[in-house]
C-alpha positions as semicolon CSV with decimal commas, in nm:
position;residue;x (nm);y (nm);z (nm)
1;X;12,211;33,182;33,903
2;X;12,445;33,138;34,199
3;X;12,714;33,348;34,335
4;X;12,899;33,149;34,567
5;X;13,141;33,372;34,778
6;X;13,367;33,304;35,087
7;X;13,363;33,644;35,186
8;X;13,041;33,846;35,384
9;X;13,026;34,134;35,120
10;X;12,676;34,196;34,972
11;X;12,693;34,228;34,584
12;X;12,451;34,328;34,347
13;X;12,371;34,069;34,013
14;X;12,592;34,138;33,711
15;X;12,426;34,088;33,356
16;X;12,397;33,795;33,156
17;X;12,177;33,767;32,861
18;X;11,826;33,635;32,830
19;X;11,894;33,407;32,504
20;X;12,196;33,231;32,749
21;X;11,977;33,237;33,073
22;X;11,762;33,022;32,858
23;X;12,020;32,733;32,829
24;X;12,150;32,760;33,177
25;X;12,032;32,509;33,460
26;X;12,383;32,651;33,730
27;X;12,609;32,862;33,725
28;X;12,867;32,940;34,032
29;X;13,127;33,183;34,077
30;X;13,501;32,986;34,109
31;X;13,594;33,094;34,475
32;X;13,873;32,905;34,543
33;X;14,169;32,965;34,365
34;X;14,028;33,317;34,230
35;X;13,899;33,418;34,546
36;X;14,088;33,779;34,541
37;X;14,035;33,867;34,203
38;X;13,691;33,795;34,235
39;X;13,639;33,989;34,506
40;X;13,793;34,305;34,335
41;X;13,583;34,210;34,027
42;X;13,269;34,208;34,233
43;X;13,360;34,580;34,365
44;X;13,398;34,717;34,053
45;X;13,055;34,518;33,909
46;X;12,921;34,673;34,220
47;X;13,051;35,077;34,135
48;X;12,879;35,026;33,779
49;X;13,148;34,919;33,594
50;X;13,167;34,682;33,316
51;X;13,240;34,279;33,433
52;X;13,447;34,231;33,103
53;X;13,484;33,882;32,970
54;X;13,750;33,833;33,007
55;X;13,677;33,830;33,382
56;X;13,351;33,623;33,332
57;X;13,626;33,399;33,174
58;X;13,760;33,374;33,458
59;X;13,538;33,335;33,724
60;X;13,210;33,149;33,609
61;X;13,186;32,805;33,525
62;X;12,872;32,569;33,456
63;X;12,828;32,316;33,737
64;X;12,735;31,952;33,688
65;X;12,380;31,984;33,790
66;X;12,064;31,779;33,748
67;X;12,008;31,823;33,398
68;X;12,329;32,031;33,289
69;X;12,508;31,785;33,075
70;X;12,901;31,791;32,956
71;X;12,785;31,898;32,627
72;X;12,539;32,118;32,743
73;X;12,781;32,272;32,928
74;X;13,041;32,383;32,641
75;X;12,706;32,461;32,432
76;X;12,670;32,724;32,691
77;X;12,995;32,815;32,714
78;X;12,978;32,899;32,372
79;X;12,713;33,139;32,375
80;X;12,855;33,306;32,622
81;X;13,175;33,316;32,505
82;X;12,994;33,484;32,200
83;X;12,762;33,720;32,331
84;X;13,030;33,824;32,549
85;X;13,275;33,912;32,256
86;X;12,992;34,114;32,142
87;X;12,928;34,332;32,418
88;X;13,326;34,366;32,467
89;X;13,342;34,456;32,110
90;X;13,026;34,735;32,069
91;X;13,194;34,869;32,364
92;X;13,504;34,893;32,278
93;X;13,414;35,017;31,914
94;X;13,218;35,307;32,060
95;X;13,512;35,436;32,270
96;X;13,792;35,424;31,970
97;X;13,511;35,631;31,815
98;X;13,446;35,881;32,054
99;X;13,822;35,917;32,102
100;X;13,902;35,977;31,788
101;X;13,594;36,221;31,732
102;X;13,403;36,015;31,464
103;X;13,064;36,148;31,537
104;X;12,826;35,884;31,605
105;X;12,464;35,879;31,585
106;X;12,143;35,633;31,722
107;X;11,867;35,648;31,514
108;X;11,505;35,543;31,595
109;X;11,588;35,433;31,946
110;X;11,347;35,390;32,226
111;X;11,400;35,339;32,612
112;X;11,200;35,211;32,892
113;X;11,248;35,281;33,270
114;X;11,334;34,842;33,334
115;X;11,594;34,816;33,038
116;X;11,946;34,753;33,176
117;X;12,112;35,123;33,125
118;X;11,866;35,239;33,408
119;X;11,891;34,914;33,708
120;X;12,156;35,012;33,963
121;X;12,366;34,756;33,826
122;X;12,346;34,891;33,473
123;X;12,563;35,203;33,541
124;X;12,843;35,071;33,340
125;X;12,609;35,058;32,996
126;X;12,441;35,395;33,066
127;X;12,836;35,530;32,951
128;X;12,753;35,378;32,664
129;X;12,540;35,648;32,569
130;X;12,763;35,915;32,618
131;X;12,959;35,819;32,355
132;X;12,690;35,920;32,087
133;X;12,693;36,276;31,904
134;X;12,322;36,291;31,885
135;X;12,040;36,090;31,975
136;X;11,717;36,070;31,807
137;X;11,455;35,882;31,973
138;X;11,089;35,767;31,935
139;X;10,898;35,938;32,148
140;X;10,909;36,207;32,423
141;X;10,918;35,928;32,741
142;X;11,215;35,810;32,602
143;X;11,401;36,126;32,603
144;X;11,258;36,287;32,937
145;X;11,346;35,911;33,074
146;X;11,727;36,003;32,926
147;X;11,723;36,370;33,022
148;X;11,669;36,221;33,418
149;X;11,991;36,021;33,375
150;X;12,205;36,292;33,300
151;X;12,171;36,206;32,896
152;X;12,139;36,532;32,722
153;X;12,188;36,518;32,301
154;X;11,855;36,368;32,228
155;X;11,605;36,482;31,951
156;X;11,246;36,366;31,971
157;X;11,251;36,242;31,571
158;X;11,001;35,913;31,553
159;X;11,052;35,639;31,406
160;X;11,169;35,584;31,081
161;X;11,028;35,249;31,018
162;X;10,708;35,427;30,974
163;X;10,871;35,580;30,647
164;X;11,033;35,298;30,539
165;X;10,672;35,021;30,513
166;X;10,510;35,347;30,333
167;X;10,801;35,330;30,041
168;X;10,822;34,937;30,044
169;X;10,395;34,949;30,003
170;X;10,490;35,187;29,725
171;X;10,682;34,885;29,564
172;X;10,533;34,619;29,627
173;X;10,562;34,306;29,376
174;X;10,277;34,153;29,194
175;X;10,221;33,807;29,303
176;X;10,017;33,562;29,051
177;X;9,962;33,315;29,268
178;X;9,857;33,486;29,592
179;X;9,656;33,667;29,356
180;X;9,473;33,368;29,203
181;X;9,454;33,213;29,545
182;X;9,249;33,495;29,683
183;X;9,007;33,522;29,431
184;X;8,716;33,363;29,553
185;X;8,438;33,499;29,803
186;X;8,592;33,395;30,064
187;X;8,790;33,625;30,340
188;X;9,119;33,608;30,375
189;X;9,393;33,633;30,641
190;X;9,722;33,683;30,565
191;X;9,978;33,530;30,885
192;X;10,321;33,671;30,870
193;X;10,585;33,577;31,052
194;X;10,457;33,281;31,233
195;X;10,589;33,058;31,515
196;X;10,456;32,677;31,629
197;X;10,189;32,832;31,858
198;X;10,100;33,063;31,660
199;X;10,034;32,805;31,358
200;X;9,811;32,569;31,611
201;X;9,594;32,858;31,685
202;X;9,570;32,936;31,240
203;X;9,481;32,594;31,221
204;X;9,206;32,537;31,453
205;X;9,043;32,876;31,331
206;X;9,061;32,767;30,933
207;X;8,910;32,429;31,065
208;X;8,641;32,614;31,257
209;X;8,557;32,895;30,923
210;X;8,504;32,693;30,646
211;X;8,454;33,072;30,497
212;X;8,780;33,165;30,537
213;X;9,121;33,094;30,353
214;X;9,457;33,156;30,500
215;X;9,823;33,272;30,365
216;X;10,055;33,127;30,583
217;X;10,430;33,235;30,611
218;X;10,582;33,145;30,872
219;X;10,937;33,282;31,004
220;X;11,113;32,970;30,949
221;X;11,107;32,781;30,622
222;X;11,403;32,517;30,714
223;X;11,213;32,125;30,619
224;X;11,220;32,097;31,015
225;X;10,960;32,364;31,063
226;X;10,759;32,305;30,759
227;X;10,713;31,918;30,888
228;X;10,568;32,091;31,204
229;X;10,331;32,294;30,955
230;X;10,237;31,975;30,789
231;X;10,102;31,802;31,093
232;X;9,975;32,065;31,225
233;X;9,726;32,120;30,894
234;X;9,727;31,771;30,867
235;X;9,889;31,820;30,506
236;X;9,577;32,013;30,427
237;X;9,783;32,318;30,218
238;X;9,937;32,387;29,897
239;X;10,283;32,559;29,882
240;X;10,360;32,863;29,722
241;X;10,685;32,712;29,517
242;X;10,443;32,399;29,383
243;X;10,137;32,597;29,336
244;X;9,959;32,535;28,999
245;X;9,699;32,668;28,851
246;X;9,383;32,382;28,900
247;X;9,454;32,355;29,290
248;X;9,456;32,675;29,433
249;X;9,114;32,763;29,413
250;X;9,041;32,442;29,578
251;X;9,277;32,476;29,892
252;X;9,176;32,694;30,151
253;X;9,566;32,721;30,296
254;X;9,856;32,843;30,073
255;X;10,157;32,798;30,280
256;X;10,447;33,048;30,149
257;X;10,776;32,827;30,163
258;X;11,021;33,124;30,000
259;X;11,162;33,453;30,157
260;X;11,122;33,805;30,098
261;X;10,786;33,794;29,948
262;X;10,576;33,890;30,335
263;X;10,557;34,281;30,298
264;X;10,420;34,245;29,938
265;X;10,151;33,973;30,036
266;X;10,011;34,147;30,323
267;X;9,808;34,386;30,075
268;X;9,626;34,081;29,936
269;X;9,473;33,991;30,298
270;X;9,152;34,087;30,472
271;X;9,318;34,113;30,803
272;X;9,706;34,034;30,895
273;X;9,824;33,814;31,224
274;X;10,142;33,937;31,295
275;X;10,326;33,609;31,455
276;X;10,543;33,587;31,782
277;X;10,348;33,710;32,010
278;X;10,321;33,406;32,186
279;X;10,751;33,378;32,253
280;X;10,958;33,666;32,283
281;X;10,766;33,939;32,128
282;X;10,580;34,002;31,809
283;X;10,729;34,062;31,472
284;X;10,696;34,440;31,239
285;X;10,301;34,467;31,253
286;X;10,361;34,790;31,063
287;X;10,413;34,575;30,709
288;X;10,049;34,481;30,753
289;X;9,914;34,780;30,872
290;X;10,023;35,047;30,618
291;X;9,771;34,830;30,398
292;X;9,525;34,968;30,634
293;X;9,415;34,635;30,759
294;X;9,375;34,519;31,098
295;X;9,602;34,341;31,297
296;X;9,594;34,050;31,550
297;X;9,846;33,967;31,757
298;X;9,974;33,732;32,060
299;X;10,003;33,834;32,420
300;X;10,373;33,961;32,407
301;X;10,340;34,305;32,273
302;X;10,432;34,537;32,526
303;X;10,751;34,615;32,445
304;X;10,673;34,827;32,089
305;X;10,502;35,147;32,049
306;X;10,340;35,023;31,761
307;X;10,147;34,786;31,927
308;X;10,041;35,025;32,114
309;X;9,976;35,260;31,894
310;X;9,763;35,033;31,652
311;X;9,597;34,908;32,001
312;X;9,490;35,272;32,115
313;X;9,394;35,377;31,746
314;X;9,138;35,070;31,740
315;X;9,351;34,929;31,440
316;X;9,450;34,612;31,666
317;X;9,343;34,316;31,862
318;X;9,524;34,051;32,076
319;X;9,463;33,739;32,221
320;X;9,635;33,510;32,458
321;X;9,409;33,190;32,394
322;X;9,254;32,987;32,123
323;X;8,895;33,142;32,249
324;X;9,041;33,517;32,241
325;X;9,207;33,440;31,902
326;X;8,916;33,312;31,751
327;X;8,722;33,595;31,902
328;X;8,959;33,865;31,791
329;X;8,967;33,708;31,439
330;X;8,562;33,732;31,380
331;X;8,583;34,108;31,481
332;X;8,844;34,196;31,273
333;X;8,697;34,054;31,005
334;X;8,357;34,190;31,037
335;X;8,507;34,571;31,088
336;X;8,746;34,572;30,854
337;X;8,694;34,817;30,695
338;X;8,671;35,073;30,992
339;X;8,966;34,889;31,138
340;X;9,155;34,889;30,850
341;X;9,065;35,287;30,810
342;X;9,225;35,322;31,169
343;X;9,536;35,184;31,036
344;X;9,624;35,337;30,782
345;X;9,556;35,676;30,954
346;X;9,793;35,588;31,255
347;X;10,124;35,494;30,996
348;X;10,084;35,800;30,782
349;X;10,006;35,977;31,110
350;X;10,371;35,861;31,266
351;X;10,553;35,940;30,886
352;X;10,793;36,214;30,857
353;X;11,084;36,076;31,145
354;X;11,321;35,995;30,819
């Protein structure tokens, strides 16, 4: 990122998202004709108010760099253009409310000291949290981390996800042919949620344990994805929605090609990998764990209590390589069952926030 500037002022950075960072390869600030304006603009950015888009509008534009093709360019554009509208429009949605005296309420939230509302930069989307009635939070770091900002209507309440896997356990579906797939001596890992990486890793451990059979659902079923699936098992899988009756038992993958099945399979597994670890964070491990079954996961964790809950209890493992997954798979499956003990205690431990 590049702010370009023909006057001397220092300036602090102004926020643009991660998920548009991605796609960018240049971005300058327009000092020429909107020299003035953006000066002002800066100044307020700087005094922790919001840079609206319609002044990003304005002011930025994507440069013709190495690599930063014309339609690259509007594809960026785009997203911006979006995620911009969206941030204009919580914003905005939140104030009518507070003016008009709707009571408004965050439930389950959780803060850390690096999130935007607390950078120097970020005064403009601390307001934001003014404009709530009541805030229930997590945990007790979040709300002595929002009681040092000035941020005083928070309750300490949990997390109500914790209720809500306990009542979807309570319902979940009978599935024949995960059933009938699982039947045999072997052990059984159920991965949920699953990215490339995290399939390449699955793949070389079923090759590696001939004892061991895997349920595979990844996060994506588009034909794309599920080519990517099919190389990677070298077509070595049966899918759920063409599963018959004289296969299963002798395939040692069943790939689940449908949606809205995951929280319901989880229960027939030995131990759960909860995918995504290995890109922007890991998916709900709590779908597996109320089971009370371990849990492996990738290296990007740190960002849910959770995790580190389940980690600290003894009811998780992670791994950042093939040689700690395959290590982290072996000793969840040979303490399961204390594992497994450990997480169930630490969900109905955490129940009660709803």
């Amino acid at each position: 990122l590049r702010i370009g500037s023909t006057h001397k002022e220092e300036i602090r950075p102004f926020f643009i998202p991660y998920r548009i960072f991605s796609l960018i390869d240049s971005v300058g600030i327009n000092g020429n004709a909107a020299s003035l304006r953006l000066t002002e603009d800066l100044r307020e950015a700087n005094r922790g108010n919001f840079f609206t888009a319609d002044k990003i509008r304005k002011h930025v534009l994507i440069c013709g760099g190495t690599g930063c093709t014309s339609s690259k360019s509007v594809q960026i554009k785009e997203k911006m253009e979006e995620e911009l509208k969206e941030k204009d429009s919580m914003l905005k949605e939140l104030e009518a409310l507070k003016a008009k005296r709707v009571p408004t309420y965050l439930i389950s939230a959780i803060f850390r000291p690096n999130q935007l509302f607390f950078r120097p930069w970020g005064k403009g989307y601390l307001k934001l949290l003014d404009t709530f009635q009541r805030i229930f939070v997590q945990d007790e770091a979040s709300a002595t981390l929002l009681e040092t900002y000035g941020v005083k209507s928070v309750v300490v309440a949990g997390d109500t996800r914790f209720d809500r896997v306990i009542e979807v356990k309570e319902q979940a579906k009978d599935l024949p042919v995960v059933e009938r797939f699982v039947s045999g001596d072997e052990k059984v890992i159920v991965a949920g949620s699953t990215w490339p990486k995290d399939e390449m890793l699955l793949a070389q451990y079923i090759k590696d344990r001939p004892d061991v059979k895997l349920v595979l659902v990844p996060h994506e079923i588009d034909e794309a994805h599920l080519h990517k699936i099919f190389q990677c098992f070298e077509g070595r899988y049966i899918r759920y929605t063409e599963a018959v009756e004289n296969k299963l038992q002798d395939c040692r993958v069943l790939l689940v090609d449908t949606i809205g099945v995951l929280s319901s399979i989880y229960r027939y597994g030995d131990v759960a990998y909860v995918g995504g670890g290995f890109g922007v964070g890991i998916h709900n491990t709590l779908e597996a764990a109320v089971y009370g079954m371990p849990v492996v996961f990738g290296p990007v964790w740190q960002k849910f209590r959770e995790a580190h809950g389940l980690l600290n209890a003894g009811a998780a493992l992670t791994a950042g390589n093939y040689r700690e997954f395959a290590q982290a798979m072996d000793s969840a499956l040979a303490q399961q069952a204390e594992m497994g003990r450990c997480a169930a205690a630490y969900v109905n431990s955490e129940r009660g926030a709803t």
